[in-house]
């Protein structure tokens, strides 16, 4: 593939092959970042970064065996098993997030999927958060028929459901559900008129080819996800991935740049792993086209930079929160 072909924007959302994304990964770092910047600036204000705050509304005890996850009941981690949070606690956390400047509130549950009996409480939480003037997002696992419509009726704006890794690597990461199960839920979310938030994790010991395949798979969705979280593995003690080979930080930046180029109009979220990154590395990720973050001192069960630290970083980089 010639550099000109690589640089060309995909015409009418042409399908991305793994090889084409891999060719992006192989470019000199400065060329790749320049390309990502061009694409980013053609579609977004390059100095604007959106902020969402996460809340774990149901922590731990999950039936699934995702190898990276602190919340699987099959892994011996320090994360306990909690009941579903009360509406009061959710309201309190959402108000605090809004007062700190978040514009979206994302509630996560350590479930394979919600039971029908959980839906009343979850939809009440969505209504409550929406009433505070925040955009709403939930990540609850796999959905059964009808559940996406119930969430939409409650005012849900986004559903986060990651494909997490390349198809060829998926079975090495999770065995209790399949990638097809994930696609089925994404179809239900889309059909219900909810925005799709779907991305993955890197740094799990996958190859560059697998990272390229993950990006191609996301970019080839029809349409591509509205929001694409790029998570860096947070290696949690007690999980099978606790000892994963560390990823070269520049390779992480390359992954962000490839996501930006392959999905020009999607929000690309610099997600888990920021606490372990320097400010300089995060700045490179913004240069590579990341334009949203998780904001607030906790992700779900692990630490995230505090709001004050991020406010300072935004100031130092002249970034505008949106
Ligand atoms: N149980 C639901 C599910 O699996 O979709 C929702 C919660 S799950 C924790 C949401 C996402 O968090 C996962 O798909 C994964 O991308 C990310 N995640 C979980 N643990 C992580 C870790 N240790 N490092 C990086 N990302 C992680
Ligand atoms: C996503 O892609 N990353 C967020 C959110 N969606 C739910 C979760 C990151 C979790 C990191 C590990 C933890 O805190 O347990
Ligand atoms: Fe459960 Fe989600 Fe963690 Fe997998 S990623 S173990 S489904 S909470």
CSV table of C-alpha atoms and ligand atoms in Angstrom, one decimal:
chain,number,residue,atom,x,y,z
A,1,UNK,CA,0.0,0.0,0.0
A,2,UNK,CA,1.4,3.4,-1.0
A,3,UNK,CA,1.7,6.2,1.5
A,4,UNK,CA,-0.9,8.1,-0.5
A,5,UNK,CA,-3.4,5.3,-0.2
A,6,UNK,CA,-2.7,5.0,3.5
A,7,UNK,CA,-3.3,8.8,3.9
A,8,UNK,CA,-6.5,8.8,1.9
A,9,UNK,CA,-9.7,9.0,4.1
A,10,UNK,CA,-11.8,5.8,3.6
A,11,UNK,CA,-14.2,6.6,0.8
A,12,UNK,CA,-17.8,6.1,1.9
A,13,UNK,CA,-16.7,4.4,5.0
A,14,UNK,CA,-14.7,1.7,3.1
A,15,UNK,CA,-14.0,-1.4,5.1
A,16,UNK,CA,-10.7,-1.4,6.9
A,17,UNK,CA,-8.6,-4.5,6.6
A,18,UNK,CA,-6.4,-5.6,9.5
A,19,UNK,CA,-3.5,-5.1,7.1
A,20,UNK,CA,-4.4,-1.5,6.3
A,21,UNK,CA,-4.5,-0.6,10.0
A,22,UNK,CA,-1.3,-2.5,10.6
A,23,UNK,CA,0.3,-0.4,7.8
A,24,UNK,CA,-0.8,2.7,9.8
A,25,UNK,CA,0.9,1.2,12.9
A,26,UNK,CA,4.1,0.7,11.0
A,27,UNK,CA,4.5,4.3,9.9
A,28,UNK,CA,7.1,6.6,11.4
A,29,UNK,CA,5.7,8.0,14.7
A,30,UNK,CA,5.7,11.6,13.5
A,31,UNK,CA,4.0,10.8,10.2
A,32,UNK,CA,1.3,8.7,12.0
A,33,UNK,CA,0.7,11.5,14.5
A,34,UNK,CA,0.5,14.1,11.8
A,35,UNK,CA,-2.0,12.1,9.9
A,36,UNK,CA,-4.1,11.5,13.0
A,37,UNK,CA,-4.0,15.3,13.7
A,38,UNK,CA,-5.2,16.1,10.2
A,39,UNK,CA,-8.1,13.7,10.6
A,40,UNK,CA,-8.9,14.9,14.1
A,41,UNK,CA,-8.8,18.6,13.1
A,42,UNK,CA,-11.1,18.0,10.0
A,43,UNK,CA,-13.8,16.7,12.3
A,44,UNK,CA,-13.3,18.2,15.8
A,45,UNK,CA,-11.9,21.1,17.8
A,46,UNK,CA,-8.6,19.6,18.6
A,47,UNK,CA,-8.4,21.4,22.0
A,48,UNK,CA,-11.8,20.2,23.3
A,49,UNK,CA,-12.0,17.2,25.5
A,50,UNK,CA,-15.2,15.7,26.9
A,51,UNK,CA,-15.4,14.3,30.5
A,52,UNK,CA,-17.4,11.4,31.8
A,53,UNK,CA,-17.5,10.2,35.4
A,54,UNK,CA,-17.8,6.5,36.2
A,55,UNK,CA,-19.6,4.9,39.1
A,56,UNK,CA,-19.6,1.2,39.9
A,57,UNK,CA,-23.3,0.7,40.9
A,58,UNK,CA,-22.8,-3.1,41.4
A,59,UNK,CA,-19.3,-4.2,42.2
A,60,UNK,CA,-17.7,-7.7,42.2
A,61,UNK,CA,-19.0,-11.2,42.2
A,62,UNK,CA,-19.3,-11.4,38.4
A,63,UNK,CA,-20.0,-14.8,36.8
A,64,UNK,CA,-17.8,-14.1,33.8
A,65,UNK,CA,-14.1,-15.0,33.5
A,66,UNK,CA,-12.7,-11.9,31.6
A,67,UNK,CA,-9.0,-12.3,32.3
A,68,UNK,CA,-8.3,-8.7,33.0
A,69,UNK,CA,-11.1,-8.0,35.3
A,70,UNK,CA,-10.9,-7.4,39.1
A,71,UNK,CA,-14.6,-8.1,39.4
A,72,UNK,CA,-14.8,-11.7,38.2
A,73,UNK,CA,-15.8,-14.1,41.0
A,74,UNK,CA,-13.4,-16.6,39.5
A,75,UNK,CA,-10.3,-14.4,40.3
A,76,UNK,CA,-8.9,-14.0,43.8
A,77,UNK,CA,-8.6,-10.2,43.9
A,78,UNK,CA,-9.1,-7.6,46.7
A,79,UNK,CA,-12.5,-6.6,45.2
A,80,UNK,CA,-15.4,-7.7,47.4
A,81,UNK,CA,-19.0,-8.4,46.3
A,82,UNK,CA,-21.5,-5.6,46.8
A,83,UNK,CA,-25.3,-5.4,46.3
A,84,UNK,CA,-26.7,-2.9,43.8
A,85,UNK,CA,-26.2,0.6,45.1
A,86,UNK,CA,-29.1,2.7,46.4
A,87,UNK,CA,-30.7,5.5,44.4
A,88,UNK,CA,-29.6,8.0,47.0
A,89,UNK,CA,-26.0,7.0,46.7
A,90,UNK,CA,-26.2,7.3,42.9
A,91,UNK,CA,-27.9,10.7,43.1
A,92,UNK,CA,-25.2,11.9,45.5
A,93,UNK,CA,-22.3,10.7,43.3
A,94,UNK,CA,-23.9,12.1,40.1
A,95,UNK,CA,-24.4,15.5,41.7
A,96,UNK,CA,-20.7,15.6,42.8
A,97,UNK,CA,-19.6,14.6,39.3
A,98,UNK,CA,-21.7,17.3,37.7
A,99,UNK,CA,-20.4,19.9,40.2
A,100,UNK,CA,-16.8,18.9,39.3
A,101,UNK,CA,-17.6,19.5,35.6
A,102,UNK,CA,-18.5,16.1,34.1
A,103,UNK,CA,-21.1,16.2,31.4
A,104,UNK,CA,-21.8,12.4,31.3
A,105,UNK,CA,-22.3,9.9,34.1
A,106,UNK,CA,-21.6,6.3,33.3
A,107,UNK,CA,-22.8,3.6,35.7
A,108,UNK,CA,-21.2,0.2,35.5
A,109,UNK,CA,-22.4,-3.2,36.9
A,110,UNK,CA,-20.4,-6.4,37.3
A,111,UNK,CA,-23.0,-8.5,35.6
A,112,UNK,CA,-23.1,-11.0,32.8
A,113,UNK,CA,-26.2,-9.0,32.0
A,114,UNK,CA,-29.1,-7.5,34.0
A,115,UNK,CA,-31.9,-9.7,35.3
A,116,UNK,CA,-35.4,-8.5,34.5
A,117,UNK,CA,-35.9,-7.8,38.2
A,118,UNK,CA,-32.9,-5.4,38.2
A,119,UNK,CA,-34.3,-3.2,35.5
A,120,UNK,CA,-36.7,-1.1,37.7
A,121,UNK,CA,-33.8,0.1,39.9
A,122,UNK,CA,-31.5,0.7,37.0
A,123,UNK,CA,-34.0,2.7,35.0
A,124,UNK,CA,-34.8,4.7,38.1
A,125,UNK,CA,-31.1,5.6,38.4
A,126,UNK,CA,-31.0,6.7,34.7
A,127,UNK,CA,-34.0,8.9,35.3
A,128,UNK,CA,-32.4,10.4,38.4
A,129,UNK,CA,-29.1,11.2,36.6
A,130,UNK,CA,-30.9,12.6,33.6
A,131,UNK,CA,-32.9,14.9,35.8
A,132,UNK,CA,-29.6,16.4,37.1
A,133,UNK,CA,-28.9,17.5,33.5
A,134,UNK,CA,-26.2,15.0,32.8
A,135,UNK,CA,-25.9,12.7,29.8
A,136,UNK,CA,-26.4,9.1,30.8
A,137,UNK,CA,-24.4,6.0,30.1
A,138,UNK,CA,-24.6,2.5,31.5
A,139,UNK,CA,-22.6,-0.7,31.1
A,140,UNK,CA,-24.5,-3.7,32.4
A,141,UNK,CA,-23.2,-6.6,30.2
A,142,UNK,CA,-25.3,-8.5,27.7
A,143,UNK,CA,-28.9,-7.4,27.2
A,144,UNK,CA,-32.0,-9.6,26.6
A,145,UNK,CA,-34.7,-8.7,24.1
A,146,UNK,CA,-36.7,-5.7,25.3
A,147,UNK,CA,-34.2,-4.5,27.9
A,148,UNK,CA,-32.5,-1.9,25.6
A,149,UNK,CA,-36.0,-0.4,24.9
A,150,UNK,CA,-36.6,-0.1,28.6
A,151,UNK,CA,-33.3,1.7,29.1
A,152,UNK,CA,-34.0,4.0,26.2
A,153,UNK,CA,-37.5,4.8,27.6
A,154,UNK,CA,-35.8,5.9,30.8
A,155,UNK,CA,-33.7,8.4,28.9
A,156,UNK,CA,-30.4,6.5,28.4
A,157,UNK,CA,-28.1,8.2,26.0
A,158,UNK,CA,-25.2,5.8,25.7
A,159,UNK,CA,-24.6,2.1,26.3
A,160,UNK,CA,-21.0,1.0,26.8
A,161,UNK,CA,-20.3,-2.6,25.6
A,162,UNK,CA,-16.7,-3.3,24.5
A,163,UNK,CA,-15.5,-5.9,22.1
A,164,UNK,CA,-12.3,-5.6,24.1
A,165,UNK,CA,-9.9,-7.3,21.7
A,166,UNK,CA,-9.3,-8.9,18.3
A,167,UNK,CA,-11.5,-11.8,17.3
A,168,UNK,CA,-8.5,-14.1,17.1
A,169,UNK,CA,-7.5,-13.2,20.7
A,170,UNK,CA,-10.9,-13.1,22.3
A,171,UNK,CA,-11.0,-16.7,23.4
A,172,UNK,CA,-7.7,-16.2,25.2
A,173,UNK,CA,-9.2,-13.4,27.3
A,174,UNK,CA,-12.8,-14.6,28.0
A,175,UNK,CA,-14.4,-18.1,27.7
A,176,UNK,CA,-17.8,-17.5,29.3
A,177,UNK,CA,-19.3,-15.5,26.5
A,178,UNK,CA,-18.4,-15.0,22.8
A,179,UNK,CA,-17.6,-12.0,20.7
A,180,UNK,CA,-20.9,-12.8,18.8
A,181,UNK,CA,-22.7,-12.4,22.1
A,182,UNK,CA,-21.2,-8.9,22.4
A,183,UNK,CA,-22.2,-8.0,18.8
A,184,UNK,CA,-25.8,-9.2,19.5
A,185,UNK,CA,-26.1,-6.8,22.4
A,186,UNK,CA,-24.6,-4.0,20.3
A,187,UNK,CA,-27.3,-4.6,17.7
A,188,UNK,CA,-30.0,-4.4,20.3
A,189,UNK,CA,-28.6,-1.1,21.6
A,190,UNK,CA,-28.4,0.4,18.2
A,191,UNK,CA,-31.9,-0.8,17.2
A,192,UNK,CA,-33.3,0.9,20.4
A,193,UNK,CA,-31.8,4.2,19.3
A,194,UNK,CA,-29.2,4.4,22.0
A,195,UNK,CA,-25.7,5.7,21.2
A,196,UNK,CA,-23.1,3.0,21.1
A,197,UNK,CA,-19.9,3.2,23.1
A,198,UNK,CA,-17.6,0.4,22.2
A,199,UNK,CA,-13.9,-0.1,22.3
A,200,UNK,CA,-11.2,-2.3,23.8
A,201,UNK,CA,-8.2,-2.9,25.9
A,202,UNK,CA,-4.6,-3.0,24.9
A,203,UNK,CA,-1.5,-4.2,26.8
A,204,UNK,CA,-2.9,-7.7,27.5
A,205,UNK,CA,0.0,-9.4,25.7
A,206,UNK,CA,-1.7,-9.2,22.3
A,207,UNK,CA,0.3,-8.7,19.1
A,208,UNK,CA,0.4,-5.5,17.1
A,209,UNK,CA,-1.6,-7.4,14.5
A,210,UNK,CA,-4.3,-8.1,17.1
A,211,UNK,CA,-4.4,-4.4,18.0
A,212,UNK,CA,-4.9,-3.6,14.3
A,213,UNK,CA,-7.6,-6.2,14.0
A,214,UNK,CA,-9.4,-4.7,17.0
A,215,UNK,CA,-9.4,-1.2,15.4
A,216,UNK,CA,-10.5,-2.6,12.1
A,217,UNK,CA,-13.4,-4.5,13.7
A,218,UNK,CA,-14.6,-1.4,15.5
A,219,UNK,CA,-14.2,0.8,12.4
A,220,UNK,CA,-16.1,-1.7,10.2
A,221,UNK,CA,-19.2,-1.6,12.4
A,222,UNK,CA,-22.1,-0.1,10.6
A,223,UNK,CA,-22.0,2.7,11.7
A,224,UNK,CA,-18.8,2.8,13.8
A,225,UNK,CA,-19.4,3.4,17.5
A,226,UNK,CA,-20.2,7.0,18.5
A,227,UNK,CA,-17.6,6.6,21.3
A,228,UNK,CA,-14.5,4.4,21.4
A,229,UNK,CA,-12.9,3.8,24.7
A,230,UNK,CA,-9.2,2.8,24.4
A,231,UNK,CA,-8.3,1.2,27.7
A,232,UNK,CA,-4.8,0.4,28.7
A,233,UNK,CA,-4.8,-2.7,30.8
A,234,UNK,CA,-4.7,-1.9,34.5
A,235,UNK,CA,-2.9,-5.0,35.7
A,236,UNK,CA,-4.8,-6.1,38.8
A,237,UNK,CA,-3.2,-8.5,41.3
A,238,UNK,CA,-5.0,-11.8,41.4
A,239,UNK,CA,-6.2,-11.7,37.8
A,240,UNK,CA,-4.6,-13.9,35.1
A,241,UNK,CA,-3.3,-10.8,33.5
A,242,UNK,CA,-1.5,-9.4,36.5
A,243,UNK,CA,1.9,-10.2,35.0
A,244,UNK,CA,1.2,-9.1,31.4
A,245,UNK,CA,4.2,-7.9,29.5
A,246,UNK,CA,4.1,-4.1,29.7
A,247,UNK,CA,3.3,-2.3,26.4
A,248,UNK,CA,5.7,0.3,24.9
A,249,UNK,CA,3.9,3.6,25.7
A,250,UNK,CA,4.5,4.8,22.1
A,251,UNK,CA,2.6,1.7,20.9
A,252,UNK,CA,-0.3,2.9,23.1
A,253,UNK,CA,-0.2,6.3,21.4
A,254,UNK,CA,-0.1,4.6,18.0
A,255,UNK,CA,-3.2,2.7,18.9
A,256,UNK,CA,-5.0,5.9,19.7
A,257,UNK,CA,-3.8,7.5,16.5
A,258,UNK,CA,-5.0,4.5,14.4
A,259,UNK,CA,-8.4,4.6,16.1
A,260,UNK,CA,-8.7,8.3,15.3
A,261,UNK,CA,-7.8,7.7,11.6
A,262,UNK,CA,-10.0,4.7,11.2
A,263,UNK,CA,-13.0,6.3,13.0
A,264,UNK,CA,-12.7,10.0,12.0
A,265,UNK,CA,-16.0,11.1,13.5
A,266,UNK,CA,-16.1,9.0,16.6
A,267,UNK,CA,-15.2,10.3,20.1
A,268,UNK,CA,-12.0,8.5,21.0
A,269,UNK,CA,-11.8,8.1,24.8
A,270,UNK,CA,-8.4,7.8,26.6
A,271,UNK,CA,-9.8,5.4,29.2
A,272,UNK,CA,-8.4,3.1,31.8
A,273,UNK,CA,-4.7,3.3,32.7
A,274,UNK,CA,-4.3,7.1,32.9
A,275,UNK,CA,-3.2,6.9,36.5
A,276,UNK,CA,-0.2,4.9,35.4
A,277,UNK,CA,0.6,7.3,32.6
A,278,UNK,CA,2.7,10.5,32.8
A,279,UNK,CA,1.1,13.8,31.9
A,280,UNK,CA,3.4,13.9,28.9
A,281,UNK,CA,2.2,10.5,27.6
A,282,UNK,CA,-1.4,11.7,28.0
A,283,UNK,CA,-0.6,14.8,26.0
A,284,UNK,CA,0.7,12.6,23.2
A,285,UNK,CA,-2.6,10.7,23.3
A,286,UNK,CA,-4.5,14.0,22.9
A,287,UNK,CA,-2.2,14.9,20.0
A,288,UNK,CA,-3.0,11.5,18.5
A,289,UNK,CA,-6.7,12.3,18.5
A,290,UNK,CA,-8.1,11.3,21.9
A,291,UNK,CA,-10.9,13.7,22.7
A,292,UNK,CA,-12.5,12.4,25.8
A,293,UNK,CA,-11.5,11.0,29.2
A,294,UNK,CA,-12.9,9.4,32.3
A,295,UNK,CA,-12.8,12.0,35.0
A,296,UNK,CA,-12.8,11.6,38.8
A,297,UNK,CA,-10.6,9.7,41.1
A,298,UNK,CA,-12.1,6.3,40.6
A,299,UNK,CA,-12.7,4.2,37.5
A,300,UNK,CA,-14.8,1.2,38.6
A,301,UNK,CA,-12.5,-0.5,41.1
A,302,UNK,CA,-9.2,1.1,40.3
A,303,UNK,CA,-7.7,4.6,40.6
A,304,UNK,CA,-7.9,7.4,38.1
A,305,UNK,CA,-6.2,10.8,38.3
A,306,UNK,CA,-8.0,13.2,40.7
A,307,UNK,CA,-10.2,16.0,39.2
A,308,UNK,CA,-7.7,18.6,40.4
A,309,UNK,CA,-4.8,16.9,38.7
A,310,UNK,CA,-6.8,16.8,35.4
A,311,UNK,CA,-7.9,20.4,35.7
A,312,UNK,CA,-4.3,21.4,36.0
A,313,UNK,CA,-3.4,19.2,33.1
A,314,UNK,CA,-6.1,20.8,31.0
A,315,UNK,CA,-4.8,24.2,32.0
A,316,UNK,CA,-1.2,23.4,31.1
A,317,UNK,CA,-2.3,22.1,27.7
A,318,UNK,CA,-4.9,24.7,27.0
A,319,UNK,CA,-7.6,22.1,26.7
A,320,UNK,CA,-11.2,23.1,26.9
A,321,UNK,CA,-13.5,20.8,28.8
A,322,UNK,CA,-16.8,20.2,26.9
B,1,LIG,N1,-19.8,-6.2,33.0
B,1,LIG,C1,-20.0,-5.4,32.0
B,1,LIG,C2,-19.2,-5.7,30.7
B,1,LIG,O1,-18.4,-6.6,30.8
B,1,LIG,O2,-19.5,-5.2,29.7
B,1,LIG,C3,-19.7,-3.9,32.3
B,1,LIG,C4,-18.4,-3.6,33.2
B,1,LIG,S1,-16.8,-4.1,32.5
B,1,LIG,C5,-15.8,-3.8,33.9
B,1,LIG,C6,-16.5,-2.7,31.4
B,1,LIG,C7,-15.2,-2.7,30.6
B,1,LIG,O3,-14.2,-2.2,31.5
B,1,LIG,C8,-14.6,-3.9,30.1
B,1,LIG,O4,-15.2,-4.3,28.8
B,1,LIG,C9,-13.2,-3.6,29.9
B,1,LIG,O5,-13.0,-3.0,28.6
B,1,LIG,C10,-12.9,-2.5,30.9
B,1,LIG,N2,-12.0,-3.1,32.0
B,1,LIG,C11,-12.3,-3.9,33.0
B,1,LIG,N3,-11.2,-4.2,33.7
B,1,LIG,C12,-10.2,-3.5,33.2
B,1,LIG,C13,-8.8,-3.5,33.5
B,1,LIG,N4,-8.3,-4.1,34.5
B,1,LIG,N5,-8.0,-2.7,32.7
B,1,LIG,C14,-8.5,-2.0,31.6
B,1,LIG,N6,-9.9,-2.1,31.3
B,1,LIG,C15,-10.7,-2.8,32.0
B,2,LIG,C1,-14.5,1.4,29.5
B,2,LIG,O1,-14.2,1.1,28.4
B,2,LIG,N1,-13.6,1.6,30.5
B,2,LIG,C2,-14.3,1.8,31.7
B,2,LIG,C3,-15.8,1.9,31.3
B,2,LIG,N2,-15.8,1.5,30.0
B,2,LIG,C4,-16.8,1.2,32.1
B,2,LIG,C5,-14.0,0.9,32.8
B,2,LIG,C6,-12.5,0.8,33.1
B,2,LIG,C7,-12.3,-0.2,34.3
B,2,LIG,C8,-10.9,-0.2,34.7
B,2,LIG,C9,-10.7,-1.2,35.8
B,2,LIG,C10,-11.4,-1.0,37.1
B,2,LIG,O2,-11.5,0.2,37.6
B,2,LIG,O3,-12.0,-1.9,37.6
B,3,LIG,FE1,-17.9,-9.3,34.5
B,3,LIG,FE2,-17.7,-7.2,32.9
B,3,LIG,FE3,-15.6,-7.9,34.5
B,3,LIG,FE4,-16.2,-9.5,32.4
B,3,LIG,S1,-15.5,-7.3,32.4
B,3,LIG,S2,-15.8,-10.2,34.6
B,3,LIG,S3,-18.5,-9.3,32.4
B,3,LIG,S4,-17.6,-7.2,35.2
